mmCIF file of N, CA, C and O in Angstrom:
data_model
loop_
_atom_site.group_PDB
_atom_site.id
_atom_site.type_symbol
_atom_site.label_atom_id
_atom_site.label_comp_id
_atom_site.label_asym_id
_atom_site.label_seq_id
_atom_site.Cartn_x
_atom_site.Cartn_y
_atom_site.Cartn_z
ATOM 1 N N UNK A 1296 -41.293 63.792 177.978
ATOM 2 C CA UNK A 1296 -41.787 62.534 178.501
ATOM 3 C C UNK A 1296 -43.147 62.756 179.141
ATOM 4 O O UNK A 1296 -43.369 63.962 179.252
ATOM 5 N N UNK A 1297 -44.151 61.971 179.607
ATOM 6 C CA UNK A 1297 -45.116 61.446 180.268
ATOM 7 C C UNK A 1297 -45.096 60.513 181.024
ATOM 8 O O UNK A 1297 -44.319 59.558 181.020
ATOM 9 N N UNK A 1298 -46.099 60.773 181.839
ATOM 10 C CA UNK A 1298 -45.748 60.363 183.193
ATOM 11 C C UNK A 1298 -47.568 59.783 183.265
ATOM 12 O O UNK A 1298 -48.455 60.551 182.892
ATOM 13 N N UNK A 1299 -47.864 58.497 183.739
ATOM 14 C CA UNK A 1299 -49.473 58.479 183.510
ATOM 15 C C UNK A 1299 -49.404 57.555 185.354
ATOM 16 O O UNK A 1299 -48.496 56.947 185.920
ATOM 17 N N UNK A 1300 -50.882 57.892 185.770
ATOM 18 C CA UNK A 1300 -51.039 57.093 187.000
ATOM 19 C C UNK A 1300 -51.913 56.047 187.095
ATOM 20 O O UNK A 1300 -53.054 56.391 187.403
ATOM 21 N N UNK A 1301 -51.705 54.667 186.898
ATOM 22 C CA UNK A 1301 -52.962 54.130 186.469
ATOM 23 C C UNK A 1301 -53.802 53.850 187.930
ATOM 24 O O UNK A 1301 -53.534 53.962 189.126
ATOM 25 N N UNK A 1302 -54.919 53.439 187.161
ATOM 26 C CA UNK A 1302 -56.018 53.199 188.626
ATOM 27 C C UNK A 1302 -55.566 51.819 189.790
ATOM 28 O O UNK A 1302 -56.429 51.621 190.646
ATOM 29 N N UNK A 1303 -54.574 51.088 189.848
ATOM 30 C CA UNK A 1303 -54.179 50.538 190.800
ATOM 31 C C UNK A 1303 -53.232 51.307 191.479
ATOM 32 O O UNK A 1303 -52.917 50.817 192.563
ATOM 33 N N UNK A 1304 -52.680 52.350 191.192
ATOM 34 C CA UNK A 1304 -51.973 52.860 192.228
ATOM 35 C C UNK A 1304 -50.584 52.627 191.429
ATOM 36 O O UNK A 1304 -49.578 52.889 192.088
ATOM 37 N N UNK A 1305 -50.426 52.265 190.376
ATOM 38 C CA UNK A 1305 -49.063 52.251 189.392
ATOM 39 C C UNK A 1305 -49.225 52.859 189.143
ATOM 40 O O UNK A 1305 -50.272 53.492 189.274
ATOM 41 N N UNK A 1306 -47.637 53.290 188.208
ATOM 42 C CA UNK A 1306 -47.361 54.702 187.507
ATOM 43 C C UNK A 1306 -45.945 53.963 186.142
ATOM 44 O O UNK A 1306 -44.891 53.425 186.482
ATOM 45 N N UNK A 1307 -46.361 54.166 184.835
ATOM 46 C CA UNK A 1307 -45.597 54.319 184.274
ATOM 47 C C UNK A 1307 -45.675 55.460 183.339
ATOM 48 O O UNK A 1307 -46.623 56.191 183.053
ATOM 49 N N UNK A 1308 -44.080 55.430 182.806
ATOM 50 C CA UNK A 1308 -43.399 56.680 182.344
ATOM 51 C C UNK A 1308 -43.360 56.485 180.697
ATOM 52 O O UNK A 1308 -43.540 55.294 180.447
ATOM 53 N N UNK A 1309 -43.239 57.025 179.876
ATOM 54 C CA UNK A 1309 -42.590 57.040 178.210
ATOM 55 C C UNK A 1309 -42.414 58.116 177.766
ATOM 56 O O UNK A 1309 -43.037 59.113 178.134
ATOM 57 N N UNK A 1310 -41.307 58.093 176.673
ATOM 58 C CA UNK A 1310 -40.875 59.375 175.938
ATOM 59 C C UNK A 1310 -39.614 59.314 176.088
ATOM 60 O O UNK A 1310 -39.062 58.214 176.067
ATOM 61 N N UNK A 1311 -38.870 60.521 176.279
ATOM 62 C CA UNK A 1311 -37.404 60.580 176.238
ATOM 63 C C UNK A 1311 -37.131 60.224 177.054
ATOM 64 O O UNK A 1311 -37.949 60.652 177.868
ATOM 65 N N UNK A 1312 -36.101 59.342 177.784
ATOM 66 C CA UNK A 1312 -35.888 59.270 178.805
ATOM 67 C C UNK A 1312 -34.256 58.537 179.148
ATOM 68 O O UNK A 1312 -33.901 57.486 179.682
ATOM 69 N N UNK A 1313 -33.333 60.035 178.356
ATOM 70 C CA UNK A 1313 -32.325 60.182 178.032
ATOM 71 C C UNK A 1313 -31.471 60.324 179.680
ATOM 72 O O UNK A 1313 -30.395 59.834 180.025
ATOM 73 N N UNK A 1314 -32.589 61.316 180.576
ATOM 74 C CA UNK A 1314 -31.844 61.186 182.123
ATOM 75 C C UNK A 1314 -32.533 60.508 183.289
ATOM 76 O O UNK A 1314 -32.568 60.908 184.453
ATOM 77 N N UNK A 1315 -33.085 59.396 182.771
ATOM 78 C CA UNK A 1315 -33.415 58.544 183.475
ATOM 79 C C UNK A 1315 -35.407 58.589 183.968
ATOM 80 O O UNK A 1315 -36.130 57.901 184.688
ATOM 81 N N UNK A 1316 -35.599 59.809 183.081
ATOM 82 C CA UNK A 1316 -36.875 60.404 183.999
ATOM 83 C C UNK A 1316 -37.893 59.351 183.849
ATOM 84 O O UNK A 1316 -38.887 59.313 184.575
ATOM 85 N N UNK A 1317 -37.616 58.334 182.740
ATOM 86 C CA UNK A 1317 -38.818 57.076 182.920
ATOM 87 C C UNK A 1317 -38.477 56.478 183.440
ATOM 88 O O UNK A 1317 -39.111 55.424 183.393
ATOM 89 N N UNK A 1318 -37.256 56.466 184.401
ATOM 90 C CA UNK A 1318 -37.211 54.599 185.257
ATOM 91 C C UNK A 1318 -38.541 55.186 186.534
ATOM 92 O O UNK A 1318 -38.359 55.946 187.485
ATOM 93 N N UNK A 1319 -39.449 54.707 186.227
ATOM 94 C CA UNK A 1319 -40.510 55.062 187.856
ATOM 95 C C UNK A 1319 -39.978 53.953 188.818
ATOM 96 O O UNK A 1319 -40.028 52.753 188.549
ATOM 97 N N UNK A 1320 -39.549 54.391 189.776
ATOM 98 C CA UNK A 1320 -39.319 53.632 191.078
ATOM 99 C C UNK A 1320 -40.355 52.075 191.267
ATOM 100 O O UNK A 1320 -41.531 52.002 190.911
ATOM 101 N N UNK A 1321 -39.813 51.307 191.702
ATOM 102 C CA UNK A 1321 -40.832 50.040 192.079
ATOM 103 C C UNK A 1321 -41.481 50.489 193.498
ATOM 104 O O UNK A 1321 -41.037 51.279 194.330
ATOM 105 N N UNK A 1322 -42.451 49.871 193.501
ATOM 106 C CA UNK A 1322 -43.501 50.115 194.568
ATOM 107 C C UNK A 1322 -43.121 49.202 195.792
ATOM 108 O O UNK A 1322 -42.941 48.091 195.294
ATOM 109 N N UNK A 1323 -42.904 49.123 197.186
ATOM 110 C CA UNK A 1323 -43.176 47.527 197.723
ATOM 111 C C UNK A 1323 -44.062 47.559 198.136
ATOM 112 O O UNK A 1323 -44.680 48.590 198.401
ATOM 113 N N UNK A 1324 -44.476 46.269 198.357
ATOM 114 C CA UNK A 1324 -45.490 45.276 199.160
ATOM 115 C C UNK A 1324 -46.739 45.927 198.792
ATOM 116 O O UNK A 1324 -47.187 45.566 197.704
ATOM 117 N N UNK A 1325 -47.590 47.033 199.606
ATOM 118 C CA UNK A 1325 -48.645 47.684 199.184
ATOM 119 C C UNK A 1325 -48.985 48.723 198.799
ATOM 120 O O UNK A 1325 -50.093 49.055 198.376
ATOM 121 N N UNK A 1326 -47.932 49.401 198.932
ATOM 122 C CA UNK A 1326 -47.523 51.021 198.284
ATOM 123 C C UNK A 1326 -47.848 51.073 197.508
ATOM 124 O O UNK A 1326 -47.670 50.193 196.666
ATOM 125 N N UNK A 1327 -48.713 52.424 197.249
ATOM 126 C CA UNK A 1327 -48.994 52.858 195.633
ATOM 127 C C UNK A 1327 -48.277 54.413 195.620
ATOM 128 O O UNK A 1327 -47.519 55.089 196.316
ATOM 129 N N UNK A 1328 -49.126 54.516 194.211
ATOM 130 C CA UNK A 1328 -48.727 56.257 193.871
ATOM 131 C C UNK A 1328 -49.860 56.690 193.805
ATOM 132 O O UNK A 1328 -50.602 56.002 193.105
ATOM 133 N N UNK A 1329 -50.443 57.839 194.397
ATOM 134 C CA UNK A 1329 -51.534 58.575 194.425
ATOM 135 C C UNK A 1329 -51.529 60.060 193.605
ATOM 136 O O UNK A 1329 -52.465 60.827 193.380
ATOM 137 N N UNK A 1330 -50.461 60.129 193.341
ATOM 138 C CA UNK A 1330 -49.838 61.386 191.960
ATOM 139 C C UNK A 1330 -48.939 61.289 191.372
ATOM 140 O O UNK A 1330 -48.147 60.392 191.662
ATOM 141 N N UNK A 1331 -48.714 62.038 190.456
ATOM 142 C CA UNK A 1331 -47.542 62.090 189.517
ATOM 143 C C UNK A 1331 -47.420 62.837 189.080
ATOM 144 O O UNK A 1331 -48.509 63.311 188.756
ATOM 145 N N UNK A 1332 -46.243 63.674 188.631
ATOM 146 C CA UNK A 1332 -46.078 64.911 187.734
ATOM 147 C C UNK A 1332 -44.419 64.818 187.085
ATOM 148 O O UNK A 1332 -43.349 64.665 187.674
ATOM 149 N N UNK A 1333 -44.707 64.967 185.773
ATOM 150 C CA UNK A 1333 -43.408 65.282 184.986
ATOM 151 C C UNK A 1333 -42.680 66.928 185.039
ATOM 152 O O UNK A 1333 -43.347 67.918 184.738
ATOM 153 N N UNK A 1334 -41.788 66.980 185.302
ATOM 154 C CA UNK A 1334 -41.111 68.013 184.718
ATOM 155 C C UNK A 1334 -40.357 68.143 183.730
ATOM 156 O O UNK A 1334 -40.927 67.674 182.745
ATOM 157 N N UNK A 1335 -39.152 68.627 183.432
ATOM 158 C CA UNK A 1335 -38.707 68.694 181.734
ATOM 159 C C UNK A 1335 -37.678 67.401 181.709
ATOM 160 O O UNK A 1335 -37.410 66.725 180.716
ATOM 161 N N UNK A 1336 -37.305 67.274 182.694
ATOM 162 C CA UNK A 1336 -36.454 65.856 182.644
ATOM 163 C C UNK A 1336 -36.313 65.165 183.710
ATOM 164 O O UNK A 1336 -35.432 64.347 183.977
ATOM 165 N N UNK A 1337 -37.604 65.660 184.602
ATOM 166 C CA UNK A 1337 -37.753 64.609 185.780
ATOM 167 C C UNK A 1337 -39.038 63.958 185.835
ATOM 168 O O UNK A 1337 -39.933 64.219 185.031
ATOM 169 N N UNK A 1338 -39.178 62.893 187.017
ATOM 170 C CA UNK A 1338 -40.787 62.593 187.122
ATOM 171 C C UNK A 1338 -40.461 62.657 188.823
ATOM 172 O O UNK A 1338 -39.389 62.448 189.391
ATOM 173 N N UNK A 1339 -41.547 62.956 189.300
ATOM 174 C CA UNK A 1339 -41.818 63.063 190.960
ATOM 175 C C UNK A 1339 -43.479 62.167 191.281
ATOM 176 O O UNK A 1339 -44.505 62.382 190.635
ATOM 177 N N UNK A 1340 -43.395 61.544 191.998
ATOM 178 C CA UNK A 1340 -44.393 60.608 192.583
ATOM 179 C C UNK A 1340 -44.346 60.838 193.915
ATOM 180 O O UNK A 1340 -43.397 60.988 194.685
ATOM 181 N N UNK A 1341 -46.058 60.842 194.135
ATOM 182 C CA UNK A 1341 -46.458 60.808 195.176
ATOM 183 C C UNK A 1341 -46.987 59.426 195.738
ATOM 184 O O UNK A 1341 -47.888 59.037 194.995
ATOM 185 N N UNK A 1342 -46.758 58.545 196.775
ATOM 186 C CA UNK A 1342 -46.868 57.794 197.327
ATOM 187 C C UNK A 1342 -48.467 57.970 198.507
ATOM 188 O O UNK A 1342 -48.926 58.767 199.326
ATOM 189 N N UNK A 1343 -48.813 56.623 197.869
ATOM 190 C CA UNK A 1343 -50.320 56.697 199.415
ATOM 191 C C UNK A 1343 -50.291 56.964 200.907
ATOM 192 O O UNK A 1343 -51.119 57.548 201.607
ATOM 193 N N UNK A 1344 -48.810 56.233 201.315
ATOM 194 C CA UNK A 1344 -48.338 56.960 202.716
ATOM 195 C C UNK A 1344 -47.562 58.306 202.813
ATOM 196 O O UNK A 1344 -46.928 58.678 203.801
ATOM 197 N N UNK A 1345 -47.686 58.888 201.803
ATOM 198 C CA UNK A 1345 -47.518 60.281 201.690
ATOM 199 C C UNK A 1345 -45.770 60.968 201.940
ATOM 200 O O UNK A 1345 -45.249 62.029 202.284
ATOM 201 N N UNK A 1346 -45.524 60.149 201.687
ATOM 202 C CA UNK A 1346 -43.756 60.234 201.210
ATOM 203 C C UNK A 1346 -43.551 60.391 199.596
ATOM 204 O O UNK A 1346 -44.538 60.229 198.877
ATOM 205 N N UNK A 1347 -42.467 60.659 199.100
ATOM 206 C CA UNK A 1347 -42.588 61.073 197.692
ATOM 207 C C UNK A 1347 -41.469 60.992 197.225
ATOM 208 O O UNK A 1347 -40.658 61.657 197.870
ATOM 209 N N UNK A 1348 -40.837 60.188 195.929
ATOM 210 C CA UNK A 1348 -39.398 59.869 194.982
ATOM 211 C C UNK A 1348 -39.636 60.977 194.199
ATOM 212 O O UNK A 1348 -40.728 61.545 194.184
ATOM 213 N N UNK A 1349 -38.400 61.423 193.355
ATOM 214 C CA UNK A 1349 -38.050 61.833 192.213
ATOM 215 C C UNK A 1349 -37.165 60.928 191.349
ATOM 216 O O UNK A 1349 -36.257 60.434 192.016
ATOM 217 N N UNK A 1350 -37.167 60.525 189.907
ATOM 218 C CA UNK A 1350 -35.851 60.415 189.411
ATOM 219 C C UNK A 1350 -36.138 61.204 188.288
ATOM 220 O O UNK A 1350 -37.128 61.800 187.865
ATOM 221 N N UNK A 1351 -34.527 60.962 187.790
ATOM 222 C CA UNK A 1351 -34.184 61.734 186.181
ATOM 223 C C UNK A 1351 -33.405 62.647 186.559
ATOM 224 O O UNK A 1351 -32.772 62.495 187.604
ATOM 225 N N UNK A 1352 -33.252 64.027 185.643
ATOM 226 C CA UNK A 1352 -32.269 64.988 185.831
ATOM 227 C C UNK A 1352 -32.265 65.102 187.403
ATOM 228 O O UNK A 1352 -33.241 64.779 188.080
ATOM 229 N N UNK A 1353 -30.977 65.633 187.978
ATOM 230 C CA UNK A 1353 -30.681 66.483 189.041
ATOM 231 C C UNK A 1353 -30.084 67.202 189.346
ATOM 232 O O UNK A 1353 -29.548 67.390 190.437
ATOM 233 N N UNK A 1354 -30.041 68.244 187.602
ATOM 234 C CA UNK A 1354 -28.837 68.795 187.849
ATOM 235 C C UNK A 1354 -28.905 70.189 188.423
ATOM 236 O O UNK A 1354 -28.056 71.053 188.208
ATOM 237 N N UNK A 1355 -30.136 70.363 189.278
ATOM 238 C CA UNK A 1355 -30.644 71.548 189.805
ATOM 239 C C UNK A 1355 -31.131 71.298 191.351
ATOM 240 O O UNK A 1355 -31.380 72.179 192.173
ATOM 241 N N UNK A 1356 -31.187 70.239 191.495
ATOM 242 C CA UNK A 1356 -31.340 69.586 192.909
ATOM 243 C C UNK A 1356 -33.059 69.014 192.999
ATOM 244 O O UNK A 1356 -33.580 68.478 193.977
ATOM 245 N N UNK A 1357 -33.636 69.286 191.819
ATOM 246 C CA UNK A 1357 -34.825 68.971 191.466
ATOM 247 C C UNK A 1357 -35.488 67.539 191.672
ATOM 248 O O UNK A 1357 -36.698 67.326 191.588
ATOM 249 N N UNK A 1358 -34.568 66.646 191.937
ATOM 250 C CA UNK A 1358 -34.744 64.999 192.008
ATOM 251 C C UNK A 1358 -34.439 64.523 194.169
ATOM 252 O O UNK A 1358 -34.552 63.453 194.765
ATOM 253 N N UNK A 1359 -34.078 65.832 194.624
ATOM 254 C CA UNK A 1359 -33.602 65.664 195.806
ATOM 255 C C UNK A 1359 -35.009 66.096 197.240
ATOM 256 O O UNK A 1359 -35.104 67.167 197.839
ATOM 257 N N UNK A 1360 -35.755 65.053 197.387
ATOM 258 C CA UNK A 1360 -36.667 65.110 198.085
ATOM 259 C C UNK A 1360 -36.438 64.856 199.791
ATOM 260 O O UNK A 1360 -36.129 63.910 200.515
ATOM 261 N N UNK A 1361 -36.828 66.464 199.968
ATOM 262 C CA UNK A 1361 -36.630 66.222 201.354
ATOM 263 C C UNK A 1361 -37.122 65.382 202.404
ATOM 264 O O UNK A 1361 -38.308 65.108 202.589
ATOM 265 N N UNK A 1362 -36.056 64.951 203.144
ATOM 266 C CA UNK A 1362 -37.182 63.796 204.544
ATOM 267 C C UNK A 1362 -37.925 64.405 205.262
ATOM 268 O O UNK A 1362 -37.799 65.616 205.446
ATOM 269 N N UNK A 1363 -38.873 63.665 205.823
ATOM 270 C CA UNK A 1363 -40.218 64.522 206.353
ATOM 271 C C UNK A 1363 -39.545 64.244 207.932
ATOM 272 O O UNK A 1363 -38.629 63.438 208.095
ATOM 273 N N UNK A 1364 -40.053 64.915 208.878
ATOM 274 C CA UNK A 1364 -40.061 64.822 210.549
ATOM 275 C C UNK A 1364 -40.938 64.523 210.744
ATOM 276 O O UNK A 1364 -41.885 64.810 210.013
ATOM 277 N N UNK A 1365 -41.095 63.578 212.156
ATOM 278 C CA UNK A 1365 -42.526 63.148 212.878
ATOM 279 C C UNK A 1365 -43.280 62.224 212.185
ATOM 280 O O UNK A 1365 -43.158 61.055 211.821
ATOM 281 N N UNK A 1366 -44.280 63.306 212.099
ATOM 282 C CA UNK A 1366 -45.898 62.849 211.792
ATOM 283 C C UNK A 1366 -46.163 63.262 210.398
ATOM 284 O O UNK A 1366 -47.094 62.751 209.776
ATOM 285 N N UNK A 1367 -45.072 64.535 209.654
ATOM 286 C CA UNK A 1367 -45.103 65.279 208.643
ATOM 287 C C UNK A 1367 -45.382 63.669 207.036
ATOM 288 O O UNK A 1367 -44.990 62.507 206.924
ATOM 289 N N UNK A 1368 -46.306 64.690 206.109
ATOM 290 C CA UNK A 1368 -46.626 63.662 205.238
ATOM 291 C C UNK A 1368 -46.679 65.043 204.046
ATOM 292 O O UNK A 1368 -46.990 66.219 204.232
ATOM 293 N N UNK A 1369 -46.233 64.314 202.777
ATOM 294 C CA UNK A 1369 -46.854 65.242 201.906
ATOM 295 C C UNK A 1369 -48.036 64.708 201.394
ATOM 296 O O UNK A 1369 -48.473 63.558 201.415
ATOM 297 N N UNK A 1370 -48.721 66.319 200.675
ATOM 298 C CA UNK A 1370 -50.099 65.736 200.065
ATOM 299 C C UNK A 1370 -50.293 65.963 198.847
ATOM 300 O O UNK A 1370 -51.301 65.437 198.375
ATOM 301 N N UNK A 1371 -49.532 66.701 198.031
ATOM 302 C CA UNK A 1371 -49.350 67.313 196.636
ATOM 303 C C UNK A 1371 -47.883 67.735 196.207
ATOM 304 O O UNK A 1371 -46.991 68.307 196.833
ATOM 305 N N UNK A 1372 -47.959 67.240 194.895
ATOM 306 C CA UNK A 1372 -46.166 67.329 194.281
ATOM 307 C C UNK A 1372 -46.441 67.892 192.983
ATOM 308 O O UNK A 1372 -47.342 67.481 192.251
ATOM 309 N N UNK A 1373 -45.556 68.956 192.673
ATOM 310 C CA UNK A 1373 -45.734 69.548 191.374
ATOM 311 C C UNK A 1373 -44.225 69.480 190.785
ATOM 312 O O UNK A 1373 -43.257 69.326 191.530
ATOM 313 N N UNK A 1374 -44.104 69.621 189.243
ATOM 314 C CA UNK A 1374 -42.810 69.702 188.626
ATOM 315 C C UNK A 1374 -42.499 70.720 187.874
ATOM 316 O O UNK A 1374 -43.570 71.180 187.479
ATOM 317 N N UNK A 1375 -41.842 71.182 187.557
ATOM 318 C CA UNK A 1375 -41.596 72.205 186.625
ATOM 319 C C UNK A 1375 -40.193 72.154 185.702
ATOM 320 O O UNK A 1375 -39.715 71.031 185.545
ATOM 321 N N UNK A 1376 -39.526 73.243 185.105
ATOM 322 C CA UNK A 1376 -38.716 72.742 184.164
ATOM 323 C C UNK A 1376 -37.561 72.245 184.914
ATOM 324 O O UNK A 1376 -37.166 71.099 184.700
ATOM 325 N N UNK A 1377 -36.776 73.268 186.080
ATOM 326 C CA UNK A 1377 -36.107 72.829 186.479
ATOM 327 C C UNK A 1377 -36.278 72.896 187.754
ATOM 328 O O UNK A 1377 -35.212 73.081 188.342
ATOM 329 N N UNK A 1378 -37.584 72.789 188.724
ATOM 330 C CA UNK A 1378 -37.698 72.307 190.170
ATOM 331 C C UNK A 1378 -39.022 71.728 190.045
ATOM 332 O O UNK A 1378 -39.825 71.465 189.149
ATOM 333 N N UNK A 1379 -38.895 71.606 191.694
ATOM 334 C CA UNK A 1379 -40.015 70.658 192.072
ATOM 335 C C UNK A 1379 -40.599 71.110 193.855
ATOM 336 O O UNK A 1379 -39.929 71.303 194.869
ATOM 337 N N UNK A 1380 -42.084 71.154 193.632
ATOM 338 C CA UNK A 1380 -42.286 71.663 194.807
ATOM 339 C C UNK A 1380 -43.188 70.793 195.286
ATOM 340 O O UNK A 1380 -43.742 70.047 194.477
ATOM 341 N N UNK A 1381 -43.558 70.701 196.861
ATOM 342 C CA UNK A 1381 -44.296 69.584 197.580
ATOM 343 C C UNK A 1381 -44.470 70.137 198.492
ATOM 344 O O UNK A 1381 -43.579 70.738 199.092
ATOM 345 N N UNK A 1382 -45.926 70.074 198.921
ATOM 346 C CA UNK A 1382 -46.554 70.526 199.561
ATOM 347 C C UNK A 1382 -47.241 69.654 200.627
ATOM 348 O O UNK A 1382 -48.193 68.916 200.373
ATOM 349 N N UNK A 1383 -46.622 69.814 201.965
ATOM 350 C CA UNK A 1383 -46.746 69.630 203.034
ATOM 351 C C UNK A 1383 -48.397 69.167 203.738
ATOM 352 O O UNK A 1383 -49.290 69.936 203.380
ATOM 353 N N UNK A 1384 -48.814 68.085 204.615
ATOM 354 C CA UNK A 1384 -50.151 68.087 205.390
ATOM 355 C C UNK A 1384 -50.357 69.157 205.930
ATOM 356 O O UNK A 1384 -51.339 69.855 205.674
ATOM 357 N N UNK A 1385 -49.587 69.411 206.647
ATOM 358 C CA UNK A 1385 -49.895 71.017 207.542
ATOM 359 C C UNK A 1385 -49.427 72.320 206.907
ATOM 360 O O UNK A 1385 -49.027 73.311 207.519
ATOM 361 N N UNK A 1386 -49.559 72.141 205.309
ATOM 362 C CA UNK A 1386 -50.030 73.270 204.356
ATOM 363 C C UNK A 1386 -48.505 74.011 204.110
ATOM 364 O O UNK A 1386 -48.642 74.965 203.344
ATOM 365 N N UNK A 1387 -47.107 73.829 204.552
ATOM 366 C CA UNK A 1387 -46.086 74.036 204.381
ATOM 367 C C UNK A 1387 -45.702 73.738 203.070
ATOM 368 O O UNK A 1387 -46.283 72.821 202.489
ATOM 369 N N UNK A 1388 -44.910 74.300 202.571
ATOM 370 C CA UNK A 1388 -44.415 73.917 200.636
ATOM 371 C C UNK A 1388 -42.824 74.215 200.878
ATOM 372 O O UNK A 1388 -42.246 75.133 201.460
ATOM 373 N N UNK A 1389 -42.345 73.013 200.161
ATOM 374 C CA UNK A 1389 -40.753 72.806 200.034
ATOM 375 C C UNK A 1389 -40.388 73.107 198.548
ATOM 376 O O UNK A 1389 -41.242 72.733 197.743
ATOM 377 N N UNK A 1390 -39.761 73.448 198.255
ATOM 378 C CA UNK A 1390 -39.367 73.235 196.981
ATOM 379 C C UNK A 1390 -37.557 73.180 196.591
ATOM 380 O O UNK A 1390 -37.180 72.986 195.436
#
């Protein structure tokens, strides 16, 4: 699958999307997506207020995005075949 970000701050998905990895989450009110990245059967989005969804596979825990504390924001999300890593404002990486 593919995963594209368009210039309003949408994001749609196409291709296989046998475990759900193209449903992209709806946005509200003014929320956008400021990234995106596919992995082999997921998609992960990054959000402008710097929070971040996964859907599609999870059968590795790869779709399971941790809650942030405080003030904490992410600023970069990557995918891979079967994880997903995100990388923290204050330079910390979860995966």
């Amino acid at each position: 699958h593919t995963v594209l970000l368009r210039s309003d701050g949408t994001a749609v998905a196409c291709g296989d999307s046998s475990n759900e990895q193209c449903d992209v989450p709806a946005l509200d009110g003014e929320a956008r997506y400021s990234q995106v990245t596919a992995g082999y059967a997921h998609t992960v989005l990054l959000r402008s207020d710097g929070t971040a969804v996964a859907c599609g596979e999870n059968e590795e825990g790869q779709c399971d995005v941790p809650a942030l504390d405080g003030e904490a924001k992410y600023s970069q999300v990557a995918a891979g075949g079967g994880h997903t890593v995100l990388l923290r404002s204050d330079g910390t990486a979860v995966a």
